[in-house]
Amino acid sequence: MAEDHREPLAGAGALRETLRALLPHTKEELVPELGEKVERSVVRLLWEAAELFCGGCWRECLQASEAILDYSWEKLNTGPWQDVHKDWRRVYAFGCLLKAVCLFEEPGDAPAVAAALKACDMGLLMGAAIHGDILIKVAAVLQAHLPSGKRPGPGPAQEQPSMKKAREDPVSVPDVALERPVPRLRCPSLQHFRKQFLVPGRPVILEGVADQWPCMTKWSLEYIQDIAGCRTVPVEVGSRYTDEDWSQTLMTVNEFISRYIRSESRDVGYLAQHQLFDQIPELKQDIGIPDYCCLGDGEEEEITINAWFGPQGTVSPLHQDPQQNFLVQESEALYAHETHLLHNTSQVDVENPDLEKFPKFAEAPFLSCVLSPGEILFIPVQYWHYVRALDLSFSVSFWWS
């Protein structure tokens, strides 16, 4: 049994003071700068909430933060996400920040700490950065006050996830065409990778690059639950995002593992997170950034690190990622959707193609591979690719230009 060195739950006042020390000390510094997109009545509400906060009126400030969240939530969910002005996301993050600090009523209130942590996660997922990385710092303090034994589980009606093993289904390895394999190299030099694969836009599997990453020996279901079990994350429900019954929802990592990893149910859920490693820095410390990313035009800070975590059977439909173009690939035979939302996704089911409806797909050249733990697949920009999880998998991808 592992010894838990984290500090026990502190009293509400002590924990709040710890959090309060992370925030600006005056209302003038506390309220984020906002443009004309935000109505004056909402700006006044923010100032009133900040005054209540700085005055220690926690219950009243909590009520004001809920009003801020209700109003800004409507703005966040009206129209396409890309049309939401960043100032409204800042308003939402501000409401989440105040709520997280004002929630505590009683000493040692674990449910209140969990609720405050959820408020931070919602601000990180739906809001925009305010006061630097303040929500990440607040979340780290809150998580340290939730020892493993007192963290909320998936619910009273469900078995604690640590009591059951991950479901184990027979792994069906596809018959990969040996005459069309993706080439493999072990730790090629930067110059060789650039000349032979990056510039011409050729896929390759890199072996040995991730062997020393801590995640290769540390990560397990138990470890992920210990580090991130109480954190709220977005989950895709369904085996692929092109299915009619596919949907997205929010739940804790514990709930996700209990419902989709350890459960005997055949339901498929997938954690696809573009912010997970920013949201939970402890996990980011366990991975590295491949040196080959330095061959791009951008800075290291511009590399997007994505997490993909799910059970056997999850599928990423045939698609291309619209990043900076190294090689524009011909895609006529792959029948991309005509809608703007799915313009980078093929209509063809790769494993069961309808060749009467999509006859040119039979002529499309392809490469194939089975990717094992620790191996890195280089997928050139705008290169069509299809992925199926053969068993429980946690994958990390790096988008760079």
Short mmCIF file of C-alpha atoms in Angstrom, two decimals:
data_model
loop_
_atom_site.label_atom_id
_atom_site.label_comp_id
_atom_site.label_asym_id
_atom_site.label_seq_id
_atom_site.Cartn_x
_atom_site.Cartn_y
_atom_site.Cartn_z
CA MET A 1 0.00 0.00 0.00
CA ALA A 2 1.41 3.40 -1.00
CA GLU A 3 1.82 6.03 1.68
CA ASP A 4 -0.04 9.28 1.03
CA HIS A 5 2.22 12.25 1.82
CA ARG A 6 -0.31 14.91 0.86
CA GLU A 7 -1.56 17.19 3.57
CA PRO A 8 -4.96 16.45 5.16
CA LEU A 9 -8.04 18.56 4.61
CA ALA A 10 -7.59 21.95 6.18
CA GLY A 11 -10.27 24.04 7.78
CA ALA A 12 -12.36 26.20 5.48
CA GLY A 13 -10.76 29.41 6.71
CA ALA A 14 -7.19 28.16 6.38
CA LEU A 15 -7.76 26.79 2.89
CA ARG A 16 -9.52 29.94 1.77
CA GLU A 17 -6.65 32.07 3.02
CA THR A 18 -4.20 29.91 1.10
CA LEU A 19 -6.24 30.46 -2.04
CA ARG A 20 -6.78 34.14 -1.27
CA ALA A 21 -3.01 34.65 -1.18
CA LEU A 22 -2.80 33.57 -4.83
CA LEU A 23 -5.21 36.29 -6.00
CA PRO A 24 -4.75 40.04 -6.45
CA HIS A 25 -5.41 41.90 -3.20
CA THR A 26 -7.56 44.80 -4.46
CA LYS A 27 -10.76 44.82 -6.47
CA GLU A 28 -9.11 47.05 -9.06
CA GLU A 29 -6.51 44.35 -9.71
CA LEU A 30 -8.98 41.47 -9.35
CA VAL A 31 -11.49 42.42 -12.07
CA PRO A 32 -10.11 41.48 -15.52
CA GLU A 33 -9.93 44.09 -18.25
CA LEU A 34 -12.87 43.77 -20.63
CA GLY A 35 -13.82 45.43 -23.90
CA GLU A 36 -17.08 46.85 -25.21
CA LYS A 37 -18.51 43.42 -26.06
CA VAL A 38 -19.48 42.97 -22.40
CA GLU A 39 -22.51 45.00 -21.30
CA ARG A 40 -21.98 47.65 -18.63
CA SER A 41 -24.52 45.97 -16.34
CA VAL A 42 -22.37 42.80 -16.36
CA VAL A 43 -19.19 44.79 -15.73
CA ARG A 44 -20.91 46.42 -12.72
CA LEU A 45 -21.84 42.96 -11.45
CA LEU A 46 -18.19 41.92 -11.67
CA TRP A 47 -17.12 44.97 -9.68
CA GLU A 48 -19.78 44.33 -7.05
CA ALA A 49 -18.68 40.70 -6.76
CA ALA A 50 -15.02 41.76 -6.43
CA GLU A 51 -15.95 44.23 -3.65
CA LEU A 52 -17.82 41.49 -1.78
CA PHE A 53 -14.86 39.18 -2.22
CA CYS A 54 -12.30 41.66 -0.98
CA GLY A 55 -14.59 42.47 1.96
CA GLY A 56 -14.81 38.82 3.01
CA CYS A 57 -18.55 38.55 2.32
CA TRP A 58 -18.25 34.98 1.09
CA ARG A 59 -21.91 33.96 0.87
CA GLU A 60 -22.92 37.13 -0.93
CA CYS A 61 -19.93 36.84 -3.27
CA LEU A 62 -20.86 33.23 -4.02
CA GLN A 63 -24.36 34.35 -5.02
CA ALA A 64 -22.87 37.05 -7.24
CA SER A 65 -20.50 34.55 -8.86
CA GLU A 66 -23.43 32.26 -9.68
CA ALA A 67 -25.20 35.18 -11.37
CA ILE A 68 -22.05 35.92 -13.38
CA LEU A 69 -21.80 32.27 -14.42
CA ASP A 70 -25.47 32.02 -15.41
CA TYR A 71 -25.29 35.09 -17.63
CA SER A 72 -21.94 34.31 -19.25
CA TRP A 73 -22.92 30.65 -19.80
CA GLU A 74 -25.76 31.83 -22.04
CA LYS A 75 -23.30 33.91 -24.05
CA LEU A 76 -20.92 30.94 -24.37
CA ASN A 77 -23.69 28.72 -25.70
CA THR A 78 -25.31 31.09 -28.19
CA GLY A 79 -24.11 30.38 -31.72
CA PRO A 80 -20.89 28.70 -32.89
CA TRP A 81 -18.07 28.46 -30.34
CA GLN A 82 -15.60 30.28 -32.61
CA ASP A 83 -17.91 33.30 -32.58
CA VAL A 84 -17.85 33.64 -28.79
CA HIS A 85 -15.84 36.72 -27.92
CA LYS A 86 -12.87 36.04 -25.64
CA ASP A 87 -14.06 38.68 -23.18
CA TRP A 88 -17.13 36.59 -22.39
CA ARG A 89 -14.89 33.62 -21.73
CA ARG A 90 -12.90 35.84 -19.34
CA VAL A 91 -16.12 36.78 -17.56
CA TYR A 92 -16.95 33.09 -17.19
CA ALA A 93 -13.46 32.30 -15.86
CA PHE A 94 -13.80 35.13 -13.34
CA GLY A 95 -17.08 33.72 -12.09
CA CYS A 96 -15.50 30.26 -11.75
CA LEU A 97 -12.56 31.73 -9.81
CA LEU A 98 -14.76 33.53 -7.28
CA LYS A 99 -17.01 30.49 -6.88
CA ALA A 100 -14.04 28.20 -6.24
CA VAL A 101 -12.72 30.37 -3.42
CA CYS A 102 -16.08 31.21 -1.83
CA LEU A 103 -17.58 27.72 -1.65
CA PHE A 104 -16.28 26.60 1.74
CA GLU A 105 -18.63 26.72 4.72
CA GLU A 106 -17.32 24.09 7.14
CA PRO A 107 -13.84 22.82 8.02
CA GLY A 108 -12.80 19.62 6.26
CA ASP A 109 -15.68 19.79 3.77
CA ALA A 110 -14.47 17.37 1.07
CA PRO A 111 -17.58 17.77 -1.15
CA ALA A 112 -17.08 21.55 -1.11
CA VAL A 113 -13.44 21.13 -2.15
CA ALA A 114 -14.53 18.81 -4.97
CA ALA A 115 -17.17 21.33 -6.09
CA ALA A 116 -14.58 24.11 -6.03
CA LEU A 117 -12.22 21.97 -8.08
CA LYS A 118 -14.99 21.37 -10.61
CA ALA A 119 -15.53 25.15 -10.84
CA CYS A 120 -11.82 25.56 -11.66
CA ASP A 121 -12.00 22.85 -14.31
CA MET A 122 -15.04 24.45 -15.93
CA GLY A 123 -13.19 27.76 -16.03
CA LEU A 124 -10.16 26.09 -17.60
CA LEU A 125 -12.27 24.26 -20.17
CA MET A 126 -14.77 26.96 -21.12
CA GLY A 127 -13.17 30.20 -20.02
CA ALA A 128 -10.12 32.19 -21.07
CA ALA A 129 -6.98 32.88 -19.07
CA ILE A 130 -7.17 35.60 -16.44
CA HIS A 131 -4.35 36.63 -14.10
CA GLY A 132 -1.95 34.28 -15.87
CA ASP A 133 -2.50 30.69 -14.85
CA ILE A 134 -4.48 31.50 -11.69
CA LEU A 135 -7.11 28.75 -12.14
CA ILE A 136 -4.37 26.12 -12.58
CA LYS A 137 -2.73 27.32 -9.35
CA VAL A 138 -6.02 27.30 -7.44
CA ALA A 139 -6.86 23.82 -8.77
CA ALA A 140 -3.45 22.52 -7.64
CA VAL A 141 -4.04 23.77 -4.07
CA LEU A 142 -7.54 22.28 -4.00
CA GLN A 143 -6.39 18.92 -5.31
CA ALA A 144 -3.68 18.75 -2.64
CA HIS A 145 -6.49 19.00 -0.06
CA LEU A 146 -8.27 15.92 -1.40
CA PRO A 147 -6.33 12.89 -0.11
CA SER A 148 -6.96 9.72 -2.13
CA GLY A 149 -9.09 8.11 0.55
CA LYS A 150 -11.46 11.08 0.74
CA ARG A 151 -11.85 11.86 -2.93
CA PRO A 152 -15.43 11.55 -4.19
CA GLY A 153 -15.96 8.38 -6.18
CA PRO A 154 -18.22 7.89 -9.21
CA GLY A 155 -21.36 7.87 -7.07
CA PRO A 156 -23.06 5.92 -4.30
CA ALA A 157 -24.81 3.55 -6.69
CA GLN A 158 -21.59 2.55 -8.44
CA GLU A 159 -18.74 0.38 -7.32
CA GLN A 160 -15.53 2.21 -6.51
CA PRO A 161 -13.38 1.99 -9.65
CA SER A 162 -10.36 0.66 -7.75
CA MET A 163 -12.31 -2.51 -6.93
CA LYS A 164 -12.55 -3.72 -10.51
CA LYS A 165 -9.98 -4.40 -13.17
CA ALA A 166 -10.19 -2.88 -16.62
CA ARG A 167 -12.36 -5.05 -18.82
CA GLU A 168 -10.28 -7.37 -20.93
CA ASP A 169 -11.67 -8.33 -24.33
CA PRO A 170 -9.86 -10.55 -26.83
CA VAL A 171 -7.66 -8.29 -28.94
CA SER A 172 -8.33 -8.71 -32.65
CA VAL A 173 -5.22 -7.57 -34.50
CA PRO A 174 -6.08 -6.61 -38.09
CA ASP A 175 -4.28 -8.25 -40.98
CA VAL A 176 -1.97 -5.37 -41.87
CA ALA A 177 -0.85 -5.53 -45.49
CA LEU A 178 2.83 -6.43 -45.28
CA GLU A 179 3.54 -5.04 -48.73
CA ARG A 180 2.39 -1.57 -47.64
CA PRO A 181 3.85 -1.03 -44.16
CA VAL A 182 4.78 2.33 -42.69
CA PRO A 183 8.60 2.42 -42.57
CA ARG A 184 10.32 2.24 -39.17
CA LEU A 185 13.45 3.96 -37.87
CA ARG A 186 15.13 3.92 -34.47
CA CYS A 187 16.06 7.42 -33.30
CA PRO A 188 17.05 8.91 -36.68
CA SER A 189 19.07 12.11 -36.72
CA LEU A 190 17.17 15.38 -37.11
CA GLN A 191 18.75 15.92 -40.52
CA HIS A 192 17.79 12.46 -41.79
CA PHE A 193 14.21 12.81 -40.52
CA ARG A 194 13.85 16.23 -42.10
CA LYS A 195 15.26 15.21 -45.49
CA GLN A 196 13.62 11.80 -45.84
CA PHE A 197 10.24 12.32 -44.13
CA LEU A 198 9.38 15.86 -43.05
CA VAL A 199 10.10 17.68 -46.32
CA PRO A 200 8.63 15.05 -48.69
CA GLY A 201 5.69 14.43 -46.32
CA ARG A 202 6.20 10.69 -45.76
CA PRO A 203 4.87 8.87 -42.67
CA VAL A 204 7.33 6.99 -40.48
CA ILE A 205 7.28 5.16 -37.15
CA LEU A 206 10.00 6.34 -34.76
CA GLU A 207 11.19 3.76 -32.25
CA GLY A 208 13.14 4.44 -29.07
CA VAL A 209 12.29 8.16 -28.86
CA ALA A 210 9.91 7.84 -25.90
CA ASP A 211 11.64 5.00 -24.05
CA GLN A 212 12.84 7.23 -21.22
CA TRP A 213 9.62 9.18 -20.71
CA PRO A 214 8.33 8.62 -17.12
CA CYS A 215 4.86 7.78 -18.43
CA MET A 216 6.21 4.56 -19.95
CA THR A 217 6.69 3.07 -16.48
CA LYS A 218 4.45 5.21 -14.24
CA TRP A 219 1.12 5.36 -16.04
CA SER A 220 -1.62 2.91 -15.13
CA LEU A 221 -5.34 3.26 -14.46
CA GLU A 222 -4.61 3.56 -10.74
CA TYR A 223 -1.97 6.24 -11.30
CA ILE A 224 -4.21 8.29 -13.59
CA GLN A 225 -7.03 8.06 -11.05
CA ASP A 226 -4.71 9.14 -8.25
CA ILE A 227 -3.40 12.12 -10.20
CA ALA A 228 -6.54 13.16 -12.08
CA GLY A 229 -9.49 11.08 -10.86
CA CYS A 230 -11.37 14.02 -9.33
CA ARG A 231 -10.85 16.33 -12.32
CA THR A 232 -13.71 17.18 -14.70
CA VAL A 233 -12.96 16.52 -18.38
CA PRO A 234 -14.89 16.37 -21.67
CA VAL A 235 -15.78 12.85 -22.85
CA GLU A 236 -16.94 11.79 -26.31
CA VAL A 237 -19.72 9.20 -26.06
CA GLY A 238 -19.81 6.80 -29.00
CA SER A 239 -17.22 4.88 -30.98
CA ARG A 240 -16.69 7.61 -33.63
CA TYR A 241 -17.67 11.25 -34.03
CA THR A 242 -19.43 10.67 -37.37
CA ASP A 243 -22.08 8.38 -35.79
CA GLU A 244 -25.57 9.86 -35.42
CA ASP A 245 -25.76 8.97 -31.72
CA TRP A 246 -22.33 10.44 -30.91
CA SER A 247 -22.34 13.13 -28.22
CA GLN A 248 -20.13 14.96 -25.77
CA THR A 249 -20.49 15.34 -22.02
CA LEU A 250 -18.54 16.36 -18.93
CA MET A 251 -17.60 13.99 -16.12
CA THR A 252 -14.74 13.29 -13.75
CA VAL A 253 -11.92 10.98 -14.79
CA ASN A 254 -13.07 8.57 -12.06
CA GLU A 255 -16.57 8.48 -13.55
CA PHE A 256 -15.17 7.97 -17.05
CA ILE A 257 -12.99 5.04 -15.99
CA SER A 258 -15.82 3.45 -14.00
CA ARG A 259 -18.37 3.83 -16.78
CA TYR A 260 -16.32 3.08 -19.90
CA ILE A 261 -13.09 1.33 -18.86
CA ARG A 262 -13.95 -0.95 -15.93
CA SER A 263 -17.63 -1.45 -16.67
CA GLU A 264 -18.97 -4.65 -18.26
CA SER A 265 -21.16 -2.46 -20.49
CA ARG A 266 -20.36 -2.36 -24.20
CA ASP A 267 -20.94 1.40 -24.32
CA VAL A 268 -17.96 3.29 -25.74
CA GLY A 269 -16.71 6.58 -24.35
CA TYR A 270 -13.46 8.35 -25.22
CA LEU A 271 -11.55 11.07 -23.47
CA ALA A 272 -10.24 13.38 -26.19
CA GLN A 273 -8.70 16.41 -24.55
CA HIS A 274 -6.80 19.26 -26.16
CA GLN A 275 -6.17 20.92 -22.77
CA LEU A 276 -5.58 17.99 -20.42
CA PHE A 277 -1.86 18.58 -19.94
CA ASP A 278 -2.39 22.29 -19.27
CA GLN A 279 -5.28 21.49 -16.95
CA ILE A 280 -3.31 18.81 -15.05
CA PRO A 281 0.42 19.72 -15.14
CA GLU A 282 1.35 16.60 -13.11
CA LEU A 283 0.62 14.48 -16.18
CA LYS A 284 2.57 16.80 -18.47
CA GLN A 285 5.67 16.24 -16.34
CA ASP A 286 5.56 12.55 -17.33
CA ILE A 287 5.97 13.11 -21.06
CA GLY A 288 8.53 14.80 -23.29
CA ILE A 289 8.34 16.76 -26.52
CA PRO A 290 10.09 14.94 -29.39
CA ASP A 291 13.20 16.80 -30.55
CA TYR A 292 11.92 16.53 -34.13
CA CYS A 293 9.29 19.18 -33.35
CA CYS A 294 12.10 21.77 -33.31
CA LEU A 295 12.29 21.39 -37.10
CA GLY A 296 9.02 23.30 -37.42
CA ASP A 297 8.58 27.04 -37.81
CA GLY A 298 6.85 27.67 -34.49
CA GLU A 299 8.13 27.97 -30.94
CA GLU A 300 7.84 25.16 -28.40
CA GLU A 301 5.04 27.07 -26.64
CA GLU A 302 2.99 26.83 -29.85
CA ILE A 303 3.01 23.02 -29.89
CA THR A 304 -0.43 21.64 -29.06
CA ILE A 305 -0.32 18.46 -26.95
CA ASN A 306 -3.45 16.32 -27.08
CA ALA A 307 -4.58 13.36 -24.98
CA TRP A 308 -6.61 10.42 -26.31
CA PHE A 309 -7.75 7.88 -23.73
CA GLY A 310 -10.29 5.14 -24.29
CA PRO A 311 -11.17 1.45 -24.41
CA GLN A 312 -10.86 -1.06 -27.22
CA GLY A 313 -13.03 -0.27 -30.22
CA THR A 314 -12.82 3.52 -30.30
CA VAL A 315 -12.29 4.84 -33.81
CA SER A 316 -10.96 8.05 -35.28
CA PRO A 317 -12.65 8.14 -38.72
CA LEU A 318 -10.62 8.72 -41.87
CA HIS A 319 -9.69 12.38 -41.71
CA GLN A 320 -6.91 14.93 -42.15
CA ASP A 321 -5.69 17.55 -39.71
CA PRO A 322 -5.70 21.06 -41.23
CA GLN A 323 -2.35 22.33 -40.08
CA GLN A 324 0.38 24.25 -41.92
CA ASN A 325 0.86 22.49 -45.24
CA PHE A 326 4.04 20.60 -46.09
CA LEU A 327 2.46 18.49 -48.81
CA VAL A 328 -1.06 18.91 -50.20
CA GLN A 329 -2.34 15.40 -50.72
CA GLU A 330 -4.91 14.35 -53.36
CA SER A 331 -8.19 13.44 -51.60
CA GLU A 332 -10.77 13.00 -54.40
CA ALA A 333 -10.91 9.22 -53.89
CA LEU A 334 -11.65 9.64 -50.18
CA TYR A 335 -14.99 11.48 -50.55
CA ALA A 336 -14.74 14.22 -47.91
CA HIS A 337 -17.99 15.45 -46.37
CA GLU A 338 -19.36 18.54 -48.07
CA THR A 339 -20.40 20.26 -44.84
CA HIS A 340 -18.01 22.81 -43.35
CA LEU A 341 -18.05 21.05 -39.96
CA LEU A 342 -16.77 17.74 -41.41
CA HIS A 343 -14.90 18.98 -44.47
CA ASN A 344 -11.70 17.28 -43.26
CA THR A 345 -13.42 13.91 -42.69
CA SER A 346 -14.16 11.15 -45.21
CA GLN A 347 -17.64 9.68 -45.72
CA VAL A 348 -16.10 6.23 -46.22
CA ASP A 349 -16.07 3.58 -43.48
CA VAL A 350 -12.54 2.29 -43.99
CA GLU A 351 -13.17 -1.19 -42.62
CA ASN A 352 -16.52 -1.63 -44.40
CA PRO A 353 -16.41 0.62 -47.49
CA ASP A 354 -19.48 0.98 -49.69
CA LEU A 355 -17.72 0.73 -53.05
CA GLU A 356 -20.94 1.19 -55.01
CA LYS A 357 -21.42 4.58 -53.40
CA PHE A 358 -17.69 5.42 -53.23
CA PRO A 359 -16.07 3.49 -56.13
CA LYS A 360 -12.83 5.52 -56.32
CA PHE A 361 -11.94 4.51 -52.77
CA ALA A 362 -10.85 1.09 -54.06
CA GLU A 363 -8.08 2.84 -56.03
CA ALA A 364 -6.75 4.93 -53.13
CA PRO A 365 -3.16 3.96 -52.16
CA PHE A 366 -2.52 3.44 -48.46
CA LEU A 367 -0.01 2.49 -45.79
CA SER A 368 -0.86 0.62 -42.59
CA CYS A 369 0.69 -0.24 -39.24
CA VAL A 370 0.04 -1.47 -35.71
CA LEU A 371 1.45 1.06 -33.24
CA SER A 372 2.81 -0.43 -30.03
CA PRO A 373 3.46 1.35 -26.70
CA GLY A 374 6.34 3.82 -26.90
CA GLU A 375 6.33 4.06 -30.70
CA ILE A 376 5.72 7.42 -32.39
CA LEU A 377 3.93 7.69 -35.73
CA PHE A 378 4.74 10.77 -37.78
CA ILE A 379 1.63 11.84 -39.73
CA PRO A 380 2.43 14.60 -42.23
CA VAL A 381 0.18 17.64 -42.33
CA GLN A 382 -3.05 17.04 -44.27
CA TYR A 383 -2.22 13.35 -44.64
CA TRP A 384 -5.41 11.29 -44.45
CA HIS A 385 -5.39 8.78 -41.59
CA TYR A 386 -7.70 6.34 -39.81
CA VAL A 387 -7.15 4.98 -36.29
CA ARG A 388 -8.76 2.11 -34.36
CA ALA A 389 -7.85 1.22 -30.76
CA LEU A 390 -7.11 -2.51 -30.53
CA ASP A 391 -7.21 -2.42 -26.73
CA LEU A 392 -7.23 0.06 -23.84
CA SER A 393 -4.96 2.90 -24.88
CA PHE A 394 -3.72 6.30 -23.77
CA SER A 395 -2.17 8.17 -26.67
CA VAL A 396 -0.48 11.58 -26.80
CA SER A 397 -0.24 13.59 -30.00
CA PHE A 398 1.80 16.71 -30.75
CA TRP A 399 0.51 19.21 -33.32
CA TRP A 400 3.27 21.45 -34.63
CA SER A 401 3.83 23.59 -37.68
#
